[in-house]
CSV table of C-alpha atoms in Angstrom, one decimal:
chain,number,residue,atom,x,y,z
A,204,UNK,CA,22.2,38.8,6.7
A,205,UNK,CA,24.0,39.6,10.1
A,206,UNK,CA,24.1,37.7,13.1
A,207,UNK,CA,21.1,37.2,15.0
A,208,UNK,CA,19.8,40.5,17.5
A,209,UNK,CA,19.4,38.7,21.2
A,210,UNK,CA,15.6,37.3,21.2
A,211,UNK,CA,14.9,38.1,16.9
A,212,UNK,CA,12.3,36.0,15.4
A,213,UNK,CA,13.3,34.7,11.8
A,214,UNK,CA,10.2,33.4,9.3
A,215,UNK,CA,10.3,30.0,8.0
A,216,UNK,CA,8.9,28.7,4.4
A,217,UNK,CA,6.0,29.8,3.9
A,218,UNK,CA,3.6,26.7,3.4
A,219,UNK,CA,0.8,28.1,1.4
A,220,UNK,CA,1.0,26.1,-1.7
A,221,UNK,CA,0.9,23.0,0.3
A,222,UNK,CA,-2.0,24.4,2.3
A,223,UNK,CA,-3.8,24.7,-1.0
A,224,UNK,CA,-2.9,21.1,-2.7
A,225,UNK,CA,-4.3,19.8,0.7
A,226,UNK,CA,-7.2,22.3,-0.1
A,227,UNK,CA,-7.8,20.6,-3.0
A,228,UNK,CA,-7.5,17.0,-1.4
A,229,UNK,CA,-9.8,17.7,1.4
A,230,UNK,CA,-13.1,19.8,2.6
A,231,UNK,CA,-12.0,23.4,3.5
A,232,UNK,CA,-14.6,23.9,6.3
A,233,UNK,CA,-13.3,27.0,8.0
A,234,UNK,CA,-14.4,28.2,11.4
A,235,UNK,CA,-18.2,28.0,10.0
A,236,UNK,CA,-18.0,24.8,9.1
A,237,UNK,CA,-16.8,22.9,12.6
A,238,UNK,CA,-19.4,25.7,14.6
A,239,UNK,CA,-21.9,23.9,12.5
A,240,UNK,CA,-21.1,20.6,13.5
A,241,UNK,CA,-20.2,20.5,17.1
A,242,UNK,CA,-20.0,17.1,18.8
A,243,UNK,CA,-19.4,17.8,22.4
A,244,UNK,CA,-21.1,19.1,25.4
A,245,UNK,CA,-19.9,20.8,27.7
A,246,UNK,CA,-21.3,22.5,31.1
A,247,UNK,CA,-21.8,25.6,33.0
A,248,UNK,CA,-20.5,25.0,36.8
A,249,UNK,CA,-19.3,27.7,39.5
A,250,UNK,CA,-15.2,27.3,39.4
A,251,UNK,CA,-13.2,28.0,42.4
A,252,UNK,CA,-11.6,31.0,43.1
A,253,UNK,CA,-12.1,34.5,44.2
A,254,UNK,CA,-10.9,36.1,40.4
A,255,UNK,CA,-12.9,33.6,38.7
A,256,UNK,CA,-16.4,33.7,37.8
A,257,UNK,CA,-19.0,30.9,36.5
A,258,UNK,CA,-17.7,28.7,33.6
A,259,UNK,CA,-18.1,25.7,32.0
A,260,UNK,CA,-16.3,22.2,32.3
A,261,UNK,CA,-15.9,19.7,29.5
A,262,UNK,CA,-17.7,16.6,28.8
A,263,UNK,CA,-17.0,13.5,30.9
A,264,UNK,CA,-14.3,11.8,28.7
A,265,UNK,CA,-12.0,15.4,28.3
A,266,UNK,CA,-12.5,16.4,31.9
A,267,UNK,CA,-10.2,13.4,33.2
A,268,UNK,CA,-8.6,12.6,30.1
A,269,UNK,CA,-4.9,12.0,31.2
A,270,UNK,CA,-3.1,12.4,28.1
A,271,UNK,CA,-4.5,15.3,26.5
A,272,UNK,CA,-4.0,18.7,28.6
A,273,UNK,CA,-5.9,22.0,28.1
A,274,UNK,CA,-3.3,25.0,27.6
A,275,UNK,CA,-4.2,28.1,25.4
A,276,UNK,CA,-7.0,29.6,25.0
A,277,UNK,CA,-7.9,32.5,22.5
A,278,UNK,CA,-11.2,34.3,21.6
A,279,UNK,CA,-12.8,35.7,18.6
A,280,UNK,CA,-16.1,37.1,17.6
A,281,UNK,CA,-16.2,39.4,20.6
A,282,UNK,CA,-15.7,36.3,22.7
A,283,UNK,CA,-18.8,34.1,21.2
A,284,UNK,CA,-16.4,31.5,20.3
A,285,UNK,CA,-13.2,30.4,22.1
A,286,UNK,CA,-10.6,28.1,21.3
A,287,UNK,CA,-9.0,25.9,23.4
A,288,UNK,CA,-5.5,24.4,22.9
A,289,UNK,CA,-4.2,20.7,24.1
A,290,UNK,CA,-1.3,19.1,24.1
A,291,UNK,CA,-1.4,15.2,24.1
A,292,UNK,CA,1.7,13.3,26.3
A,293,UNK,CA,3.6,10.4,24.4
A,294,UNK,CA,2.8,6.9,25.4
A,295,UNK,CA,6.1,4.9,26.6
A,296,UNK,CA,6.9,4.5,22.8
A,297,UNK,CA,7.3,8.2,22.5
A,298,UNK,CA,4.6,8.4,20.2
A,299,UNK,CA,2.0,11.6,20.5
A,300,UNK,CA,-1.1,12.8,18.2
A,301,UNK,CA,1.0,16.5,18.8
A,302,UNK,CA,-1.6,19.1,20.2
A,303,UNK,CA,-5.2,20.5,19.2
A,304,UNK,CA,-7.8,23.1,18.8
A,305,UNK,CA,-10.9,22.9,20.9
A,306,UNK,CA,-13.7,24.9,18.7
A,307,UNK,CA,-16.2,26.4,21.5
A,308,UNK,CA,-19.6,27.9,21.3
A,309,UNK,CA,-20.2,29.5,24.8
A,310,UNK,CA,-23.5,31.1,23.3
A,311,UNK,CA,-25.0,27.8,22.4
A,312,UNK,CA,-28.9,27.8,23.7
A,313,UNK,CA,-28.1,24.5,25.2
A,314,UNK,CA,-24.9,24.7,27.2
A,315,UNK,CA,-21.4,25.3,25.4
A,316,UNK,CA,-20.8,23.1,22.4
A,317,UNK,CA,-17.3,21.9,20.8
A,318,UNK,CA,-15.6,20.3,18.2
A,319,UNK,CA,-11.7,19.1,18.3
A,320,UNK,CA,-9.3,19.9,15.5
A,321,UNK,CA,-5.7,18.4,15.1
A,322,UNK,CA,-3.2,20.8,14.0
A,323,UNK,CA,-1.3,19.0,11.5
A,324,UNK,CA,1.9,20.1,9.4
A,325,UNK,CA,1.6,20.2,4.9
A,326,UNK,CA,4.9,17.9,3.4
A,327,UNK,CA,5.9,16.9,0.5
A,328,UNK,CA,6.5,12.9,0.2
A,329,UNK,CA,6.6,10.6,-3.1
A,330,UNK,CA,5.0,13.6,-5.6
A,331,UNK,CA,2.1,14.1,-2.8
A,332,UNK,CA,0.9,15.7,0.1
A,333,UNK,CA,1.2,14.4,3.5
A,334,UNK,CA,0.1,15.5,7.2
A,335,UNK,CA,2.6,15.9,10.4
A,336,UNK,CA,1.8,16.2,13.8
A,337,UNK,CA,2.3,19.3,15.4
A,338,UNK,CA,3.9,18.3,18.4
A,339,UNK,CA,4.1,21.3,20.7
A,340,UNK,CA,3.1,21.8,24.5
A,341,UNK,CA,0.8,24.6,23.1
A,342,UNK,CA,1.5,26.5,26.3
A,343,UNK,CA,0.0,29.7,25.3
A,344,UNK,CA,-2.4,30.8,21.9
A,345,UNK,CA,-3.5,34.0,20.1
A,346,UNK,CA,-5.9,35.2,17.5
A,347,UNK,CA,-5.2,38.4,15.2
A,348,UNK,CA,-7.9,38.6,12.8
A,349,UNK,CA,-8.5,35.0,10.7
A,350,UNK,CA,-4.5,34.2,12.0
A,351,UNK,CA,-3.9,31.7,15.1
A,352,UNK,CA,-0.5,31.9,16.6
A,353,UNK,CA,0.4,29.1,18.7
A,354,UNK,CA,3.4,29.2,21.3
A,355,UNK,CA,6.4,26.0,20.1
A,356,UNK,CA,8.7,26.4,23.5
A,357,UNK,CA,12.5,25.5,22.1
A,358,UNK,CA,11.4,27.5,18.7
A,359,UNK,CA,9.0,30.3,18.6
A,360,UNK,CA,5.7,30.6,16.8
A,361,UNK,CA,3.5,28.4,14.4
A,362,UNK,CA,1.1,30.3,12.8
A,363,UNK,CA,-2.5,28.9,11.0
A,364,UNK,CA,-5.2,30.0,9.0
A,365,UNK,CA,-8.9,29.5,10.5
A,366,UNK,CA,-10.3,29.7,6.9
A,367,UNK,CA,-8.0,26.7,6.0
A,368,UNK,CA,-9.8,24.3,8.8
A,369,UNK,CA,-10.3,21.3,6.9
A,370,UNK,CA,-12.6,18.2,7.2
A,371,UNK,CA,-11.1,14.7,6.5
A,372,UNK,CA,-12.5,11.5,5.8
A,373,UNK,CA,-13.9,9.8,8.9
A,374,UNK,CA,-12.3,6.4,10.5
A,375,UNK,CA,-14.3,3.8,8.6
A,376,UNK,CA,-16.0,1.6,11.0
A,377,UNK,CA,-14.8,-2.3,11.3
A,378,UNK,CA,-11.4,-0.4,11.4
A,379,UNK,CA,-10.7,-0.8,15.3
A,380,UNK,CA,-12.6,2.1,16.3
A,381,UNK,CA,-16.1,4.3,15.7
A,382,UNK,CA,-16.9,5.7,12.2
A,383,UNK,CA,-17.6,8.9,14.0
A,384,UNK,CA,-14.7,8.8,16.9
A,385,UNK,CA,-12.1,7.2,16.7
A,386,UNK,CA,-11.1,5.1,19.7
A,387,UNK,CA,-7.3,4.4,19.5
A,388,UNK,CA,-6.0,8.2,20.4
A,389,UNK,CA,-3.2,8.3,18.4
A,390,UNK,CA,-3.5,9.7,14.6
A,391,UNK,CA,-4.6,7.1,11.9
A,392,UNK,CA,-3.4,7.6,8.1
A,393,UNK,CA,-5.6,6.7,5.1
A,394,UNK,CA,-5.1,6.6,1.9
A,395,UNK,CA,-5.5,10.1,1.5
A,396,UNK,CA,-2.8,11.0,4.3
A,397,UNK,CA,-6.0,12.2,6.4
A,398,UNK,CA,-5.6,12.1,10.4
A,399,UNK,CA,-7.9,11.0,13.0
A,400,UNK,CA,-7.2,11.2,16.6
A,401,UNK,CA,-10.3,11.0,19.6
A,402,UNK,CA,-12.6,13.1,18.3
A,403,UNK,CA,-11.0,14.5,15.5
A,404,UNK,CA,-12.6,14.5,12.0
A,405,UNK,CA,-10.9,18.3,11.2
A,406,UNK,CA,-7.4,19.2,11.0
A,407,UNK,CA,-5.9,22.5,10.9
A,408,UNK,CA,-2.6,22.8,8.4
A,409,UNK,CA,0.0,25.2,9.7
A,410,UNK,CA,0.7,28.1,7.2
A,411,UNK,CA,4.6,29.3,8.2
A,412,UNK,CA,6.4,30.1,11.4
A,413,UNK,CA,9.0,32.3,13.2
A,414,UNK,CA,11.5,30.1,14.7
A,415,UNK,CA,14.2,31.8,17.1
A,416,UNK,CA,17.3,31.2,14.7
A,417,UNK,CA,20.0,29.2,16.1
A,418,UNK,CA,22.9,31.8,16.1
A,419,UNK,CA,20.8,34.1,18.2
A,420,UNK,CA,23.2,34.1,21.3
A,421,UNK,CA,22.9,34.7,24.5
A,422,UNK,CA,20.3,32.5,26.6
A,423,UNK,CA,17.5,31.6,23.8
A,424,UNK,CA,13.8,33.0,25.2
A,425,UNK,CA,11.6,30.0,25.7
A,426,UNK,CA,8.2,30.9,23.9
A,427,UNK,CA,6.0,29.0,26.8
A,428,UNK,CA,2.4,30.9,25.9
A,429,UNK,CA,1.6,34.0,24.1
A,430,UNK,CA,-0.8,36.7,23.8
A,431,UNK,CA,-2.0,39.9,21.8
A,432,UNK,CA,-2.7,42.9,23.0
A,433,UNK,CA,-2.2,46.7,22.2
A,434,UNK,CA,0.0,48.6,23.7
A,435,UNK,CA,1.1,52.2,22.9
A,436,UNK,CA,-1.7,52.6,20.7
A,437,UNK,CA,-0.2,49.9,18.1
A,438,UNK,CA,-0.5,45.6,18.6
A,439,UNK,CA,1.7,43.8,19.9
A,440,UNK,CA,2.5,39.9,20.4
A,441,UNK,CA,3.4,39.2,23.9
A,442,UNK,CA,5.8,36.3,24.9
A,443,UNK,CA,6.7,34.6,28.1
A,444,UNK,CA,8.7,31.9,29.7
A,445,UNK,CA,7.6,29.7,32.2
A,446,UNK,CA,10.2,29.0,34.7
A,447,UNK,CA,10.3,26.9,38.1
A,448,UNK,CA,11.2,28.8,41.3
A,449,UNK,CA,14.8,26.9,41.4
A,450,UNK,CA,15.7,27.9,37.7
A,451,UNK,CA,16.7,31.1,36.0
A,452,UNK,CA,14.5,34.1,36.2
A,453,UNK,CA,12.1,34.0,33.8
A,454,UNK,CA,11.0,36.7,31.2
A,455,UNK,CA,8.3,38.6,29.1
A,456,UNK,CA,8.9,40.1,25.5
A,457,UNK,CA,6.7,41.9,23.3
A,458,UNK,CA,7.2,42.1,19.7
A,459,UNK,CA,5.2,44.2,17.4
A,460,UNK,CA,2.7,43.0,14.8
A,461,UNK,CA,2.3,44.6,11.0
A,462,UNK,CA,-1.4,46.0,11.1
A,463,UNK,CA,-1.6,45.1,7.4
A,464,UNK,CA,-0.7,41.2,8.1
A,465,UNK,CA,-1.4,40.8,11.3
A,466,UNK,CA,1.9,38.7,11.4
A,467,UNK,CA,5.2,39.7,13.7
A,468,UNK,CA,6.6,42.5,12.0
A,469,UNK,CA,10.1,42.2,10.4
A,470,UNK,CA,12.6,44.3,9.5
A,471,UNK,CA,14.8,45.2,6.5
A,472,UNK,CA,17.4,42.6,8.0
A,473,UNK,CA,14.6,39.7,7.7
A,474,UNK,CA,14.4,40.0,12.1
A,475,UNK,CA,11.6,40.3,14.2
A,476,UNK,CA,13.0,42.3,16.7
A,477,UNK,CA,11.0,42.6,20.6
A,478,UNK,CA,10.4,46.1,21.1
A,479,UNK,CA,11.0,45.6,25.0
A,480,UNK,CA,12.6,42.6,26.7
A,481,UNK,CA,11.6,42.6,30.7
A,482,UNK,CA,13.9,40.7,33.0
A,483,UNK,CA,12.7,38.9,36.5
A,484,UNK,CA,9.4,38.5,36.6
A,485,UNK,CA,7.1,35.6,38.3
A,486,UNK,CA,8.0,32.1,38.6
A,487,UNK,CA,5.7,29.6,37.3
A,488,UNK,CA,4.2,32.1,34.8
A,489,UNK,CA,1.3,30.6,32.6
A,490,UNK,CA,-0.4,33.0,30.7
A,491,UNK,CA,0.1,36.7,30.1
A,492,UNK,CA,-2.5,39.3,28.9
A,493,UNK,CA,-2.6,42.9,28.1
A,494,UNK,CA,-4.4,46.4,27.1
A,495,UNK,CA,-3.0,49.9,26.7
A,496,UNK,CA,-1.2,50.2,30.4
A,497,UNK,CA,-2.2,47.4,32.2
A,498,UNK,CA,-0.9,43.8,32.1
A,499,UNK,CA,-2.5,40.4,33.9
A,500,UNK,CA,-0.1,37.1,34.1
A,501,UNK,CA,-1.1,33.8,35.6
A,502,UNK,CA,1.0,31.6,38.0
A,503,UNK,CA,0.9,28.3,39.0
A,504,UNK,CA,1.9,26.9,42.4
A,505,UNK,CA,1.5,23.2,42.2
A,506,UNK,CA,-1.5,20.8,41.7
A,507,UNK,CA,-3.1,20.8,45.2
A,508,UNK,CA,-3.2,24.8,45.5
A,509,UNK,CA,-4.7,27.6,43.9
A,510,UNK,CA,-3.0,29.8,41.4
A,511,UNK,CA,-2.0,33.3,41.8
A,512,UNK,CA,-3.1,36.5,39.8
A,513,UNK,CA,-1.0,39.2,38.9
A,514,UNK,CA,-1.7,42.4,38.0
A,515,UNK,CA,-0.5,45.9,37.1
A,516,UNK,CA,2.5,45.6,34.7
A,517,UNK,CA,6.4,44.6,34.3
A,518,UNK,CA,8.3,45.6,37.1
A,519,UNK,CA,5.1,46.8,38.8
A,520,UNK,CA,3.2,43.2,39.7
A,521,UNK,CA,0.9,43.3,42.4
A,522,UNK,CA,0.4,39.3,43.4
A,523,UNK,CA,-3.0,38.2,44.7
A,524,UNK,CA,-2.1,34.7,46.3
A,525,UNK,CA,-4.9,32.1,45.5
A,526,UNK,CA,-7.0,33.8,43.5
A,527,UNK,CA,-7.9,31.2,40.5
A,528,UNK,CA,-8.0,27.9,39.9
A,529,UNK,CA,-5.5,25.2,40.7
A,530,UNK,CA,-3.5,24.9,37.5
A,531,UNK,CA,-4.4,28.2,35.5
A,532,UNK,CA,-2.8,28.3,32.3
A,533,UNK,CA,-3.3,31.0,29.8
A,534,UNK,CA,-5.3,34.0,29.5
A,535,UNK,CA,-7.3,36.2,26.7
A,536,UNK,CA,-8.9,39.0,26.3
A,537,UNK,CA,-12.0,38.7,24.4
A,538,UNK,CA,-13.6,42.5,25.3
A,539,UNK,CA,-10.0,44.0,25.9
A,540,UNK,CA,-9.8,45.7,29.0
A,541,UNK,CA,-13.1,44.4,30.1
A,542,UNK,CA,-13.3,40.4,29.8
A,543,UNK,CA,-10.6,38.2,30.2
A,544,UNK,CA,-10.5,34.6,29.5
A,545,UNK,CA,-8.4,31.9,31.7
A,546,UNK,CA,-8.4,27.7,31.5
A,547,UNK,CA,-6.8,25.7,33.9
A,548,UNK,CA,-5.4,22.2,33.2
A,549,UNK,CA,-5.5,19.7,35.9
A,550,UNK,CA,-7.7,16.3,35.0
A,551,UNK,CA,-10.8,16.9,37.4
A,552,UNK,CA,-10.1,20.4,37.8
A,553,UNK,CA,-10.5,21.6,33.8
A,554,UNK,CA,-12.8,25.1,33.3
A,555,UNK,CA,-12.8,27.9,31.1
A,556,UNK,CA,-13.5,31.1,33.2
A,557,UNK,CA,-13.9,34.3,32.7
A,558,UNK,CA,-11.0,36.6,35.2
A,559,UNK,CA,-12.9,39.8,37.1
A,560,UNK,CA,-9.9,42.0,35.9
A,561,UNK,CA,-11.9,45.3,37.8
A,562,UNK,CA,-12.0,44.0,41.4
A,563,UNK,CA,-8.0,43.3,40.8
């Protein structure tokens, strides 16, 4: 195999034997099985901003939460259920829980429902298997059939199973925490190399990944959030950089998916390759989104302010100042071309809100 094209994806080891050893350890629970046992509240509220329109807060403890942050989001079954990522700072010890899933019911009778999931990593240690933290900022996530793709900045993609969602035994009380949630906020291990974190009694094992191989030259693309979306009739995974106004320019690639996988296509070479690489566009880009033509990226401008909107496409953006939300992070489609999904991150600020894409 050659050198590296500028921006190519390369696939990892593919971790599905040690997804199913864990399998075997463990409760696979799939999607089904945490939308069954939700343990959080959440609430309908109006959310600031003239793109925005009503959508729900999290429970008191998440809402001002200051070490875990709200990032992603992604939707599936027609936008009944949306998933939330977080990623969890390290304490002065450096130490982290990594990131996780939030599992959201938006249909619930009651108000939105949700259940936390750790995203862990499957290894081999002493003749067993073991769980990692996934430590990523989680900037950005997508979902392509049962697949969730989740943005790693400095190395490309992870990519997860929602079938393999698995249920681990909870934190026993008398332990230094609640049998049902456990109180310390950083993962526990037991005997069966299970994790616990605040809230967490699922974990998520990551499947493979498509790291941006370290001979690629030129300036490496940072994978800060992500998105899928079809464009010229096939689909695509979008990628984008988030970049501060006093750094380089930042940029947006788009790389195109294998319809029977639903995984980044590669070539004959073993490459992903982007179809189209675009050059310049908005600083402080959070989330990206788009459908046949038409493209809608998020931007940041500080904690105190309201975000700004974009819309049209590459090239063509058409900024609406102080449209959304202070913070607004990514964005998802989960009607695409007709309802789009944003979050915002700030503690006290945190919603989930749907984007009016047709007055824009």
């Amino acid at each position: 195999m050659g050198a590296a094209p500028p921006f190519a994806l390369t696939t990892t080891r593919l971790r599905a034997d040690l997804v199913e050893r864990l399998g075997v350890r463990l409760r696979r629970v799939a999607l089904d099985g945490v939308l069954a046992d939700l343990d959080r509240a959440g609430e309908w509220c109006p959310v600031p901003g003239r793109a925005a329109g009503g959508g729900f807060t999290w429970d008191d403890v998440d809402r001002d939460d200051p070490r875990w942050w709200p990032q992603g989001v992604a939707s599936t079954r027609s936008g009944a259920v949306l998933l939330v990522s977080w990623y969890a700072r390290r304490d002065r010890l450096l130490r982290t829980p990594g990131s996780r899933i939030s599992v959201v019911d938006r249909t619930h009778p009651e108000g939105p429902r949700y259940r936390h999931v750790l995203l862990v990593v499957p290894r081999r240690a002493l003749g067993t298997v073991v769980m990692g933290t996934v430590p990523v900022h989680a900037g950005g996530i997508a979902v392509h059939g049962d697949l969730l793709l989740v943005a790693d900045t400095l190395f490309g993609v992870r990519v997860f199973r929602l079938g393999d969602v698995m249920a681990v035994p909870r934190r026993p009380t008398g332990a230094g925490g609640d049998a049902s949630r456990g109180r310390a906020g950083v993962p526990w291990r037991s005997a069966l190399g299970g994790f616990g974190a605040r809230g967490c009694d699922h974990v998520l094992p990551q499947l493979m990944a498509f790291r941006v191989p370290l001979s690629a030259g030129r300036r490496r693309l940072r994978h800060s959030f992500l998105s899928v979306g079809e464009v010229e009739g096939r689909g695509n995974l979008v990628v984008g950089e988030y970049r501060r106004k006093d750094d380089r320019p930042p940029r947006l690639a788009r790389y195109p998916l294998d319809p029977r996988t639903g995984l980044p296509e590669v070539d004959d070479q073993g490459w992903c390759v982007p179809l189209e690489v675009y050059g310049d566009q908005p600083r402080r880009m959070q989330g990206v989104a788009v459908h046949g033509s038409t493209w809608f990226a998020t931007a940041s401008t500080g904690e105190g302010s309201a975000g700004d909107l974009y819309s049209g496409a590459p090239g063509a953006w058409r900024r609406h100042r102080g449209v959304l939300p202070p913070g607004p992070e990514d964005l998802d489609w989960s009607r695409p071309g007709e309802e789009l999904w944003g979050v915002s991150e700030w503690p006290g600020r945190r919603w989930v809100f749907p984007v009016a894409t047709d007055r824009w």
